[in-house]
Coordinates of C-alpha atoms and ligand atoms in Angstrom, one line a residue:
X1 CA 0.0 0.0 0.0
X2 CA 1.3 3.8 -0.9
X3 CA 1.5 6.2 2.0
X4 CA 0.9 9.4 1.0
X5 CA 3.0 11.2 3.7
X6 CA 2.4 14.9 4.4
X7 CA 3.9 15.4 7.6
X8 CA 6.7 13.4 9.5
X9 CA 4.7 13.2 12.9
X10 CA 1.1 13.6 13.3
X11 CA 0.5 14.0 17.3
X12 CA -2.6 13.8 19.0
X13 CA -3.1 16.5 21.4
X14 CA -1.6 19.7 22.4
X15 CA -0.6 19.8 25.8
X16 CA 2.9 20.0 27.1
X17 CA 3.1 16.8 25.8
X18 CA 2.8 17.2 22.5
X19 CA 4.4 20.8 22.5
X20 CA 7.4 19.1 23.5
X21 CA 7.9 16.6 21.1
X22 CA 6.2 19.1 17.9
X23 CA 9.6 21.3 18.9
X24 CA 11.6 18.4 19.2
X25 CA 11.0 17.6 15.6
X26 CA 11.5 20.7 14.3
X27 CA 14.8 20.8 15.8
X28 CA 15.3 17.8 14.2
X29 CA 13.9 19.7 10.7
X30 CA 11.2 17.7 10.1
X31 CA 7.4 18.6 10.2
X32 CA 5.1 18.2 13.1
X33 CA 1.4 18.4 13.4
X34 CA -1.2 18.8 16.5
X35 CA -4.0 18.5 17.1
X36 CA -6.8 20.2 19.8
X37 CA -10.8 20.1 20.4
X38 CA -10.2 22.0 23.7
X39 CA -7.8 25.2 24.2
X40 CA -4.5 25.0 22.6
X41 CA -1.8 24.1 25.4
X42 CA -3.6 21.3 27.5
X43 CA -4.6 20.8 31.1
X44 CA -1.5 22.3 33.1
X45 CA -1.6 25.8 31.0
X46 CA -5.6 26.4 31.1
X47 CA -7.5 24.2 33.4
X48 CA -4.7 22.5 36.1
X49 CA -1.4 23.7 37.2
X50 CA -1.1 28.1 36.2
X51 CA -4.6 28.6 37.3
X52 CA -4.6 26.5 40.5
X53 CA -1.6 27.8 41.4
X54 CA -2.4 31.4 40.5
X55 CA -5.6 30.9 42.9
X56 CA -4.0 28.9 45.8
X57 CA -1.4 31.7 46.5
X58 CA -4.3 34.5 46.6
X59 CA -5.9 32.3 49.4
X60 CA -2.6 32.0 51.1
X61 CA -2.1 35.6 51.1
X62 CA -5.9 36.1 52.5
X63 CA -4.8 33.5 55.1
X64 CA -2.0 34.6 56.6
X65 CA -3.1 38.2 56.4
X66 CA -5.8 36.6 58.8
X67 CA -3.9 35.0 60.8
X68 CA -0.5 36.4 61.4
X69 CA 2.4 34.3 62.7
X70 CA 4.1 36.9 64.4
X71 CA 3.1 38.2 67.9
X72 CA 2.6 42.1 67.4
X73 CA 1.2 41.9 63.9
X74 CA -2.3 42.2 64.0
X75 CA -4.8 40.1 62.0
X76 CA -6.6 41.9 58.8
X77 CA -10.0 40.5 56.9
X78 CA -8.9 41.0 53.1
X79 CA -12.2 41.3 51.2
X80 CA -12.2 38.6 48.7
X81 CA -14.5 39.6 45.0
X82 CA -14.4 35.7 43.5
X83 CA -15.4 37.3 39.9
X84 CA -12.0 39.8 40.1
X85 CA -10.2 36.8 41.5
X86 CA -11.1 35.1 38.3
X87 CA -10.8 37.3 35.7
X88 CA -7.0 38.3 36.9
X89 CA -6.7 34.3 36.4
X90 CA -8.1 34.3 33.1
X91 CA -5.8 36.7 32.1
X92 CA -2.9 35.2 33.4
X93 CA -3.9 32.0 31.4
X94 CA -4.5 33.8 28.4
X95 CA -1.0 35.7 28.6
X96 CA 0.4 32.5 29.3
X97 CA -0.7 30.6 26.8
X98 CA 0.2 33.4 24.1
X99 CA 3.8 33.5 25.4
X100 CA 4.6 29.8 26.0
X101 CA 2.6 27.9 23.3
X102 CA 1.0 30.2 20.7
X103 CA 3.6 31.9 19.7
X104 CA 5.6 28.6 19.0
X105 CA 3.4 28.4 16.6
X106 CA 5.0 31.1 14.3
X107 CA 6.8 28.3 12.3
X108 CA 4.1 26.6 10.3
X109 CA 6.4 25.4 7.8
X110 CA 7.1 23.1 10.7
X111 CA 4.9 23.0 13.5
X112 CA 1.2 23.3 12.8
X113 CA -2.0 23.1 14.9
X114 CA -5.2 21.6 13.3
X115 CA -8.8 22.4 15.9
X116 CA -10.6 19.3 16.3
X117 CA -12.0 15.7 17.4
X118 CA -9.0 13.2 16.5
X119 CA -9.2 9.7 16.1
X120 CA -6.4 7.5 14.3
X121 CA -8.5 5.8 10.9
X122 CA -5.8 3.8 9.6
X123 CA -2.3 3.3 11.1
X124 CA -0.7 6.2 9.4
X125 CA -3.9 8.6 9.1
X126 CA -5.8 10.9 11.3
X127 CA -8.8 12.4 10.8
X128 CA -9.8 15.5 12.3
X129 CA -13.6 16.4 13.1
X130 CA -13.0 20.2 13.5
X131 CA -16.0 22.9 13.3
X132 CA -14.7 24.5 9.5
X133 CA -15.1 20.3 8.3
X134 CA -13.0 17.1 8.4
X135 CA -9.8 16.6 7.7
X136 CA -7.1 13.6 7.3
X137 CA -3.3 13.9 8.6
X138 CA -0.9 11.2 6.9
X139 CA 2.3 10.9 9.2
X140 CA 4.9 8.7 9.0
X141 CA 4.7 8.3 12.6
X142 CA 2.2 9.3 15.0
X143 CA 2.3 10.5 18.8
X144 CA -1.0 10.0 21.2
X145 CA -0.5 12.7 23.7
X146 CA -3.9 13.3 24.5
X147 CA -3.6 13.6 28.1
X148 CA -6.0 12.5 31.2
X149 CA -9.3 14.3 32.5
X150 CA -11.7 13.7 35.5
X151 CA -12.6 10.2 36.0
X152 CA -16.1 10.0 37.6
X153 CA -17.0 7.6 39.7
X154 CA -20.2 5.4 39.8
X155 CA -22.2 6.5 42.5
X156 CA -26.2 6.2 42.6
X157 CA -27.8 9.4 41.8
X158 CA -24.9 11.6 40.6
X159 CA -25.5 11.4 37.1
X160 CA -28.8 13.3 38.1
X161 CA -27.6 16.0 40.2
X162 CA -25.1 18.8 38.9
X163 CA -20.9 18.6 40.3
X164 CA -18.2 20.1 39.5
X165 CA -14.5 18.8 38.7
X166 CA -10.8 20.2 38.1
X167 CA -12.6 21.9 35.1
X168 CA -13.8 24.3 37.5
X169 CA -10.7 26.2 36.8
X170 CA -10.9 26.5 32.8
X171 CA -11.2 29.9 31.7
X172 CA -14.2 31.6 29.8
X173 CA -12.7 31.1 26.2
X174 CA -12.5 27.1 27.0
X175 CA -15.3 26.0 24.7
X176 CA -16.6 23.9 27.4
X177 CA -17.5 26.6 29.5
X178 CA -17.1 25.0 32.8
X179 CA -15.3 28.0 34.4
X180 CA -17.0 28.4 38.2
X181 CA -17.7 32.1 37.7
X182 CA -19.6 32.5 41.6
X183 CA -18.2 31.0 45.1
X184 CA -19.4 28.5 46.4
X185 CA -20.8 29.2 50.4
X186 CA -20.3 25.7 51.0
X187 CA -18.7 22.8 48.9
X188 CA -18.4 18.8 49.2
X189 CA -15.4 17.4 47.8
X190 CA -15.3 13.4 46.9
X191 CA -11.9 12.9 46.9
X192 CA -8.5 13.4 49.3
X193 CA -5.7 13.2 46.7
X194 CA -3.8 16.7 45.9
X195 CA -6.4 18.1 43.4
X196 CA -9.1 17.5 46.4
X197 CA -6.4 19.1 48.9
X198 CA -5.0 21.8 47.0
X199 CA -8.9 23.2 45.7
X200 CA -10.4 22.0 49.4
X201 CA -7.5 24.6 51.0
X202 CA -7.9 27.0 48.6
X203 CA -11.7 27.2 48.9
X204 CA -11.8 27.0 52.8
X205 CA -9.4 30.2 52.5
X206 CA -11.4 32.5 50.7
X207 CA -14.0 31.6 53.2
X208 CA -15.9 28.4 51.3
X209 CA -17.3 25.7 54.0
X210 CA -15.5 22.6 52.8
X211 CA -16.0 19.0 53.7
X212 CA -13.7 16.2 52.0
X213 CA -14.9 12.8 51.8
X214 CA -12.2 10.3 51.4
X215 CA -12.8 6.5 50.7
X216 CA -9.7 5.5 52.4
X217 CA -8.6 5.2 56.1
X218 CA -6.4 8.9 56.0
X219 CA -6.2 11.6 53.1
X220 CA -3.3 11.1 50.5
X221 CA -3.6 7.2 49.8
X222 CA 0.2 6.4 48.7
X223 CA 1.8 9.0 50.2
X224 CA 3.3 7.9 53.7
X225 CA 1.0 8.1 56.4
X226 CA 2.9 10.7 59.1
X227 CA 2.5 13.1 55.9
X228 CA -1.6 12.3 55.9
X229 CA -1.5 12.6 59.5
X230 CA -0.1 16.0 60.1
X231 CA -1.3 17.8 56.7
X232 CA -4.8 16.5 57.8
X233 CA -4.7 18.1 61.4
X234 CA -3.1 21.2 59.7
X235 CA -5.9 21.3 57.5
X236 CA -8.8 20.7 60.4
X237 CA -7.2 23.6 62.3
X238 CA -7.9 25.6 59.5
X239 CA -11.3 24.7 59.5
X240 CA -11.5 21.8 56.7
X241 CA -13.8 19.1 57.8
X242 CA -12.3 15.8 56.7
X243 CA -14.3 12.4 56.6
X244 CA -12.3 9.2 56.2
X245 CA -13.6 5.8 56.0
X246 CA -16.6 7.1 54.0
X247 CA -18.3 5.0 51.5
X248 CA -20.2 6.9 49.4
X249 CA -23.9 5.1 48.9
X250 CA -25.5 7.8 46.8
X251 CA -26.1 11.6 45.9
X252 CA -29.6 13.8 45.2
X253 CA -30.4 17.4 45.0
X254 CA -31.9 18.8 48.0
X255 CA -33.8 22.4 46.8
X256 CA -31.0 24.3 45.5
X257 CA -27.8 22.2 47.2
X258 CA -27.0 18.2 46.7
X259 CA -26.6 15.3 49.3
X260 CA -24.1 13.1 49.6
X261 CA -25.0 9.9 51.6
X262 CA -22.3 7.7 53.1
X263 CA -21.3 4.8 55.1
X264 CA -18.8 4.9 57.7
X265 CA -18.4 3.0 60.6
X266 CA -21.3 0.9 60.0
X267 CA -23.7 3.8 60.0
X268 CA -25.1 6.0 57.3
X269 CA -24.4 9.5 57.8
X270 CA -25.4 12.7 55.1
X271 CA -23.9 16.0 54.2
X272 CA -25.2 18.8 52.5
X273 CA -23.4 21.7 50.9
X274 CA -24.5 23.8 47.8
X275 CA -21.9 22.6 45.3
X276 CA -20.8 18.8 44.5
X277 CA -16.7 18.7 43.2
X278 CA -16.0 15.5 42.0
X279 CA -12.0 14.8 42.6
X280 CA -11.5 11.2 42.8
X281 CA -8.6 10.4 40.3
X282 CA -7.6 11.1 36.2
X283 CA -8.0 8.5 33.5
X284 CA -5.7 8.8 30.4
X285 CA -8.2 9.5 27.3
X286 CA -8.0 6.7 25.0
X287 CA -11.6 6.2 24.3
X288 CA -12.9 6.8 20.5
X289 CA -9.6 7.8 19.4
X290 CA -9.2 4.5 17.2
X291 CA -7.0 2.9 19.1
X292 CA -8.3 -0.7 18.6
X293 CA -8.7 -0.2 14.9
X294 CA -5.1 0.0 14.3
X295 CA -4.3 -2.5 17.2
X296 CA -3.0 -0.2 19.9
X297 CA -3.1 -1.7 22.8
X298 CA -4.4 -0.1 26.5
X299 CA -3.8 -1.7 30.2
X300 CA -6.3 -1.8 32.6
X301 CA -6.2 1.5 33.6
X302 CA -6.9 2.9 30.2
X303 CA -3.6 3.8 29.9
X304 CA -1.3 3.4 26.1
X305 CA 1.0 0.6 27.0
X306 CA 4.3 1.6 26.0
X307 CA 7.4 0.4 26.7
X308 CA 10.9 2.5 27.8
X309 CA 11.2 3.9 24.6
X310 CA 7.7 4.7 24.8
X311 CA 6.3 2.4 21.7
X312 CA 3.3 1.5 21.6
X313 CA 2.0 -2.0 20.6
X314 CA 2.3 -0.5 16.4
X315 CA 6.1 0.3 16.2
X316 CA 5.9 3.8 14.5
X317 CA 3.2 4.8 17.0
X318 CA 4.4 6.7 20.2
X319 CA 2.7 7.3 23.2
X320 CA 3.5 10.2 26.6
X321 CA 2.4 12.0 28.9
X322 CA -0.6 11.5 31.2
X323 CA -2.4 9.4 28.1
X324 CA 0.3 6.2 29.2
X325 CA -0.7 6.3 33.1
X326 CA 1.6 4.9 35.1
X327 CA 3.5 2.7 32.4
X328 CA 7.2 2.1 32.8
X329 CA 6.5 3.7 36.1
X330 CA 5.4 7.0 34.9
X331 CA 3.3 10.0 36.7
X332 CA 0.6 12.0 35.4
X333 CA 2.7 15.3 36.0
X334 CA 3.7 17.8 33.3
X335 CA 7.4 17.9 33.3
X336 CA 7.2 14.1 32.9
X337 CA 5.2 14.6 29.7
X338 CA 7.7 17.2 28.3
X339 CA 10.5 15.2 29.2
X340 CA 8.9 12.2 27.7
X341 CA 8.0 14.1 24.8
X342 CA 10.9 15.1 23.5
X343 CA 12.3 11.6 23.5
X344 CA 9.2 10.3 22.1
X345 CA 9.8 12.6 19.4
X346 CA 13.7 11.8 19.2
X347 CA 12.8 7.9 19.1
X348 CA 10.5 8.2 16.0
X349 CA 12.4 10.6 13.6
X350 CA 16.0 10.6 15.0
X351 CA 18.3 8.0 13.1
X352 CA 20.4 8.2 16.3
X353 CA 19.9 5.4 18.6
X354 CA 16.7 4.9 20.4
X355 CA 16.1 6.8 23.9
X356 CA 14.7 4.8 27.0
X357 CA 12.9 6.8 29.9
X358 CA 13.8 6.4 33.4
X359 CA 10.7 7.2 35.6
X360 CA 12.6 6.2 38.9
X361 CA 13.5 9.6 40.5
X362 CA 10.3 12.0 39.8
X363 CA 9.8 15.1 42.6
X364 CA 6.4 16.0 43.1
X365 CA 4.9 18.7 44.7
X366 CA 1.5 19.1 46.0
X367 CA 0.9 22.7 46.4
X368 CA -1.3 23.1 50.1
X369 CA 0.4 25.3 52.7
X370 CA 2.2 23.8 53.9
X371 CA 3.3 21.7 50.7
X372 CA 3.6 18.4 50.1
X373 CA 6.9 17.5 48.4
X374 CA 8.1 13.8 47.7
X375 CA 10.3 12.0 45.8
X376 CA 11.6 8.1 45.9
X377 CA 9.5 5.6 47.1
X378 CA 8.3 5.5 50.7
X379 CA 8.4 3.0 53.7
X380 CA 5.9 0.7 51.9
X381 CA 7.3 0.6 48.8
X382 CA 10.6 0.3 50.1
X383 CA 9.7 -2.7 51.8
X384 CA 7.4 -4.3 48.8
X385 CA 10.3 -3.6 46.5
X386 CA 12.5 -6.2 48.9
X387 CA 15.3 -3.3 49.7
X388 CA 16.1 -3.7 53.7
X389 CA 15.6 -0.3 54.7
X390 CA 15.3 2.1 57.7
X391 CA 13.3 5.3 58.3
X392 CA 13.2 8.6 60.2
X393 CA 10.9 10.8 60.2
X394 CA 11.5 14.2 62.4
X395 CA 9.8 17.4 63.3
X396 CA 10.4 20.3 61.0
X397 CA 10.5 22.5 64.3
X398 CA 14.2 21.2 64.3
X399 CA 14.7 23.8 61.3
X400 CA 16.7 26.6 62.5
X401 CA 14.9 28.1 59.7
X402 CA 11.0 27.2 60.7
X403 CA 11.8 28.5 64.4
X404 CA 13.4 31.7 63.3
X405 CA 10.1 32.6 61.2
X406 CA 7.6 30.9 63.3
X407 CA 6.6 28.2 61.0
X408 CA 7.2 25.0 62.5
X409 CA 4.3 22.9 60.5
X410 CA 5.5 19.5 59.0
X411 CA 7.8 17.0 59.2
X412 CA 10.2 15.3 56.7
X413 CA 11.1 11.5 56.5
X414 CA 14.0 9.6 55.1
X415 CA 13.8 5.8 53.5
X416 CA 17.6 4.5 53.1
X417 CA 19.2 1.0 52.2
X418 CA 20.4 -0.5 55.2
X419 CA 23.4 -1.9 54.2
X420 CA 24.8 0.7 52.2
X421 CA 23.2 4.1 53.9
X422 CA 22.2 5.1 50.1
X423 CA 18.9 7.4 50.1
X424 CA 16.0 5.8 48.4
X425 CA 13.2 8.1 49.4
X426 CA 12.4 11.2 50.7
X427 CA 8.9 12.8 52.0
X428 CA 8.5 16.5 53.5
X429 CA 5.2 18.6 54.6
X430 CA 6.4 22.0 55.2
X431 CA 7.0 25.4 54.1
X432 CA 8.9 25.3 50.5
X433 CA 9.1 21.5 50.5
X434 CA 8.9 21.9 47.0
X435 CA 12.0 23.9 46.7
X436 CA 13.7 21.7 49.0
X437 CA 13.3 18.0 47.2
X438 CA 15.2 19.1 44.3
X439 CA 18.0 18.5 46.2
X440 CA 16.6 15.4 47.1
X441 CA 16.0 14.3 43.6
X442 CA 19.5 15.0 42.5
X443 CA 20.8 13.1 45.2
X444 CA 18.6 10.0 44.3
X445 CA 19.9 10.6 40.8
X446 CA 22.9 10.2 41.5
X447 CA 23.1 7.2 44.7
X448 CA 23.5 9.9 47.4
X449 CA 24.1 8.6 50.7
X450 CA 23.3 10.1 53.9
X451 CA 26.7 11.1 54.5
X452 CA 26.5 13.2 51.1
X453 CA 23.9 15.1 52.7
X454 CA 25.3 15.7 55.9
X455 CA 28.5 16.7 54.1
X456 CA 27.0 18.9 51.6
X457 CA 27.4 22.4 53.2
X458 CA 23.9 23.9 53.2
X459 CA 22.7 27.5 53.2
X460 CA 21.8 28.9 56.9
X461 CA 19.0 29.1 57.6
X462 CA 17.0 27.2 54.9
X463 CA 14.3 24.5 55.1
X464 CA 17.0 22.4 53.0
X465 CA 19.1 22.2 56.4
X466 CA 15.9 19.9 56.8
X467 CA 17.5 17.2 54.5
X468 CA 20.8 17.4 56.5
X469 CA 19.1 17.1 59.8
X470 CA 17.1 13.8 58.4
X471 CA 20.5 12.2 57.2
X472 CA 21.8 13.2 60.9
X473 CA 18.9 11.5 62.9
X474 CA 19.7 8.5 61.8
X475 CA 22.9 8.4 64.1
X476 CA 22.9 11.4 66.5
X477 CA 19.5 13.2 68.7
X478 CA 19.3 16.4 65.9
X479 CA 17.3 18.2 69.4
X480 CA 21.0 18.3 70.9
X481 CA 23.4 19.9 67.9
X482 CA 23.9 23.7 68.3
X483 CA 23.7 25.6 65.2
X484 CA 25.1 23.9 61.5
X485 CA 26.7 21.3 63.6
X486 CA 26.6 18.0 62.3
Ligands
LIG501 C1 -6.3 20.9 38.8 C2 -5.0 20.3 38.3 C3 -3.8 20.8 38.8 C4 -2.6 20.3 38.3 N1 -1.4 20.7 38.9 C5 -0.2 20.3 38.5 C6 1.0 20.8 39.0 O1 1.0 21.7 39.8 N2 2.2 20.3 38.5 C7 2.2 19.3 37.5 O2 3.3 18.9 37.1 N3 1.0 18.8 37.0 C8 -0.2 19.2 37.5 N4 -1.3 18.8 36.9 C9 -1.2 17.7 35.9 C10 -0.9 18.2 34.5 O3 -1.9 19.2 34.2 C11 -0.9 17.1 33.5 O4 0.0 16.1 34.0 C12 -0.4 17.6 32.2 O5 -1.2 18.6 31.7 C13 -0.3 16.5 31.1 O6 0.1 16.9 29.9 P1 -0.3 16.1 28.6 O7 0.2 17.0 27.4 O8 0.1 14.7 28.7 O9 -1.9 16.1 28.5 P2 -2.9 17.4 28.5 O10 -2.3 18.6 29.0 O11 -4.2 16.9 29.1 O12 -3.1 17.6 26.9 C14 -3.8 16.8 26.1 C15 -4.6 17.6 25.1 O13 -5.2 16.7 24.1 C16 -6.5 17.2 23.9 N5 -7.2 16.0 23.3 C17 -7.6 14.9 24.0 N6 -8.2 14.1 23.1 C18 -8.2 14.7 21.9 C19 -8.7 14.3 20.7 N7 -9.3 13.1 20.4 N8 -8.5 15.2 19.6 C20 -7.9 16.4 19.8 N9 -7.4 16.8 21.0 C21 -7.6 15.9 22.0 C22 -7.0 17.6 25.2 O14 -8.1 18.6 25.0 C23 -5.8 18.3 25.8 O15 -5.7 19.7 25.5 C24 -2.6 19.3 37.3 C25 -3.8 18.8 36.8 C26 -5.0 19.3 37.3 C27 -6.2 18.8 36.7

């Protein structure tokens, strides 16, 4: 069979994704093609990382300007207008978006963007349901990068009553038009993973009343459990009602607001509040985008199964970013989809040799206050993985740093290899944890022990003297060491 070839990668999506591997190939000077039926840039730029970010440090700054740290600094009410709030956000997105994707766009000899429904009709075409008509992309090798969205659970009644999800952040020129344009007086989140967390915060700030259900036994399933423990009595102190153990039976408008019902401790229980947000988990899209037709196979998640040179099961067909789940180990998280990207990219035009991925040291940051930051595997996973290890965890009120400026919330823990003191996990809550565990990460990189840490010379006072002071409790009380002393 002829191909008629018009571009050398036809990709599926245009998050960061696909951005990264369309520039990829154009640095490789070969043509590149996306494709988008939502807003140009994907999740992370319009719906997920800039505006929850942009929104979460606005309620931090109503916080603490509520509730000062410092003895002779008086509290002050800042008055919170949700619609300016928003419209500052959509304008940040929009800028955004120009800026770091858009204006890529300014090469279309090489990178193009077609608007549209894709779905793979033959194993080297794509055709493109777009508003202006239909149209078919040949590529000599194709990328699915057509990220994740909400998964919604099966519960009895929701599909009846109106909830929100992450797409509550979108802005007013996403076609969808899910944007939340009031605030909510009071809001039920299903969920207790970091989009649940970071939204329930940020909510509860600007003066929503939020209760999280969560399914499992503590907040943050996966994450270790002195983490869950102390971000969840952070989090009641600031108001946050937080239900574990729930199981969810079934959910029905009441007048204007919606009902949850649960089970928990052998005993049905309701809430009420006047806005549902569904925040349970992500699953990759790979429904009706003709996957099966050209024998593409998915795992049972959903997910593209790839393997480390992110093939799919058709050789010239690549797959990355939050579409391949956790294959090979991976994490729904944008700088994992750019990384992957570009070597997605490299692997189907480059005549160099093939690129694998290594998804083994991946920081992650979940943005409460105080953050979440973690990289590694944990206790558990330590233990499942057969590695004899050994594990501190201590106070972050230890942190010369987090006494001096009266923020002593958190804790950070250590997982090492017994036998050869080598660092194989690291968790922190506290104040810039997600500044701090890129030190971590490039330890793990590179087989840091915890004598590297301790030896490492770090800045005074910094939460990173955090990472020293873990490495140190392992052998010496860190209450008892006067100032930088190791
Ligand atoms: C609320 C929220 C907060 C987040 N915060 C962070 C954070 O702080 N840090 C972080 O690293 N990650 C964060 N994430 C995750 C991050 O957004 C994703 O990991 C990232 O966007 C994945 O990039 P991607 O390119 O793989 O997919 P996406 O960004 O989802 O891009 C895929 C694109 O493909 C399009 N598409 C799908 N199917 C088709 C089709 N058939 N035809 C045409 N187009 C299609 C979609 O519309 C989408 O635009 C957050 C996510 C959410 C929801």
């Amino acid at each position: 069979m002829s191909i008629q070839v018009q571009y050398d990668l036809v990709i599926l999506g245009s998050g960061s994704t696909a951005f990264a591997a369309a520039l990829h190939a154009a640095e490789l000077g070969k043509t590149a093609v996306m494709t988008e039926y939502r807003t140009v840039g994907g999740t992370c730029a319009n719906r997920g990382c800039l505006p929850s970010k942009n929104l979460i440090e606005a309620a931090r700054l109503v916080y603490h300007a509520a509730h000062p740290r410092y003895p002779g600094l008086s509290p002050v009410q800042i008055p919170v207008s949700w619609a300016e709030l928003v419209a500052q956000k959509d304008e940040i997105v929009q800028e955004y978006r120009a800026h770091k994707y858009e204006s890529l766009l300014d090469d279309p000899e090489r990178i193009q963007i077609v608007p549209g429904q894709a779905r793979l009709v033959s194993d080297h075409e794509v055709e493109v349901r777009g508003a202006d008509g239909t149209r078919r992309l040949v590529g000599e090798q194709i990328l699915i990068a057509t990220g994740s969205q909400p998964a919604i659970p099966l519960v009895p009644g929701l599909s009846d009553v109106p909830y929100l999800t992450s797409d509550l952040l979108s802005s007013a020129d996403d076609p969808w038009g899910l944007e939340l344009r009031e605030q909510p007086d009071s809001l039920l989140i299903l969920g207790s993973g970091y989009i649940a967390l970071e939204l329930g915060q940020m909510f509860a700030r600007f003066g929503t009343q939020v209760t999280l259900i969560s399914r499992g036994r503590t907040i943050l399933s996966g994450y270790e459990p002195e983490i869950a423990e102390a971000l969840t009595e952070i989090l009641q102190k600031e108001g946050l009602r937080i239900v574990t153990g729930a199981q969810v039976r079934g959910v029905r408008k009441a007048g204007e607001d919606v009902t949850l019902s649960v089970l928990r401790h052998e005993s049905q229980q309701t809430y009420t509040a006047a806005k549902l947000l569904v925040a349970t988990s992500r699953r990759p899209n790979t429904p009706e985008i003709g996957l099966e037709r050209v024998g593409v196979e998915v795992d049972r998640a959903g997910a593209v199964r790839v393997d480390r040179t992110l093939r799919t099961t058709v050789p010239h067909i690549w797959a990355a970013g939050d579409v391949i789940g956790r294959e090979t180990g991976s994490q729904m998280a944008t700088p994992v989809g750019a990384h992957d990207g570009k070597i997605a990219a490299h692997n189907a035009l480059s005549e160099e040799p093939l690129r694998e991925v290594d998804h083994t040291v991946i920081p992650r940051t979940i943005f409460t206050d105080p953050q979440v930051a973690v990289v590694g595997m944990t206790d558990e996973e330590a233990n499942a993985a057969g590695i004899a290890c050994e594990c501190n965890v201590i106070p972050l009120s230890v942190v010369p740093r987090a006494g001096a400026i009266h923020d002593t919330r958190g804790v950070i823990k250590m997982v090492l290899e017994r036998p050869t003191r080598r660092v194989v996990g690291v968790s922190m809550l506290g104040m810039n944890a997600g500044e701090v565990i890129g030190e971590a990460a490039m330890a793990l990189r590179f087989g840091a022990t915890t004598d590297d840490f301790i030896d490492l010379v770090h800045v005074y006072p910094t939460m990173a003297e955090a990472l020293k002071l873990v490495a140190l409790s392992f052998t010496k009380d860190v209450n008892r060491l006067s100032c930088c002393a190791s």
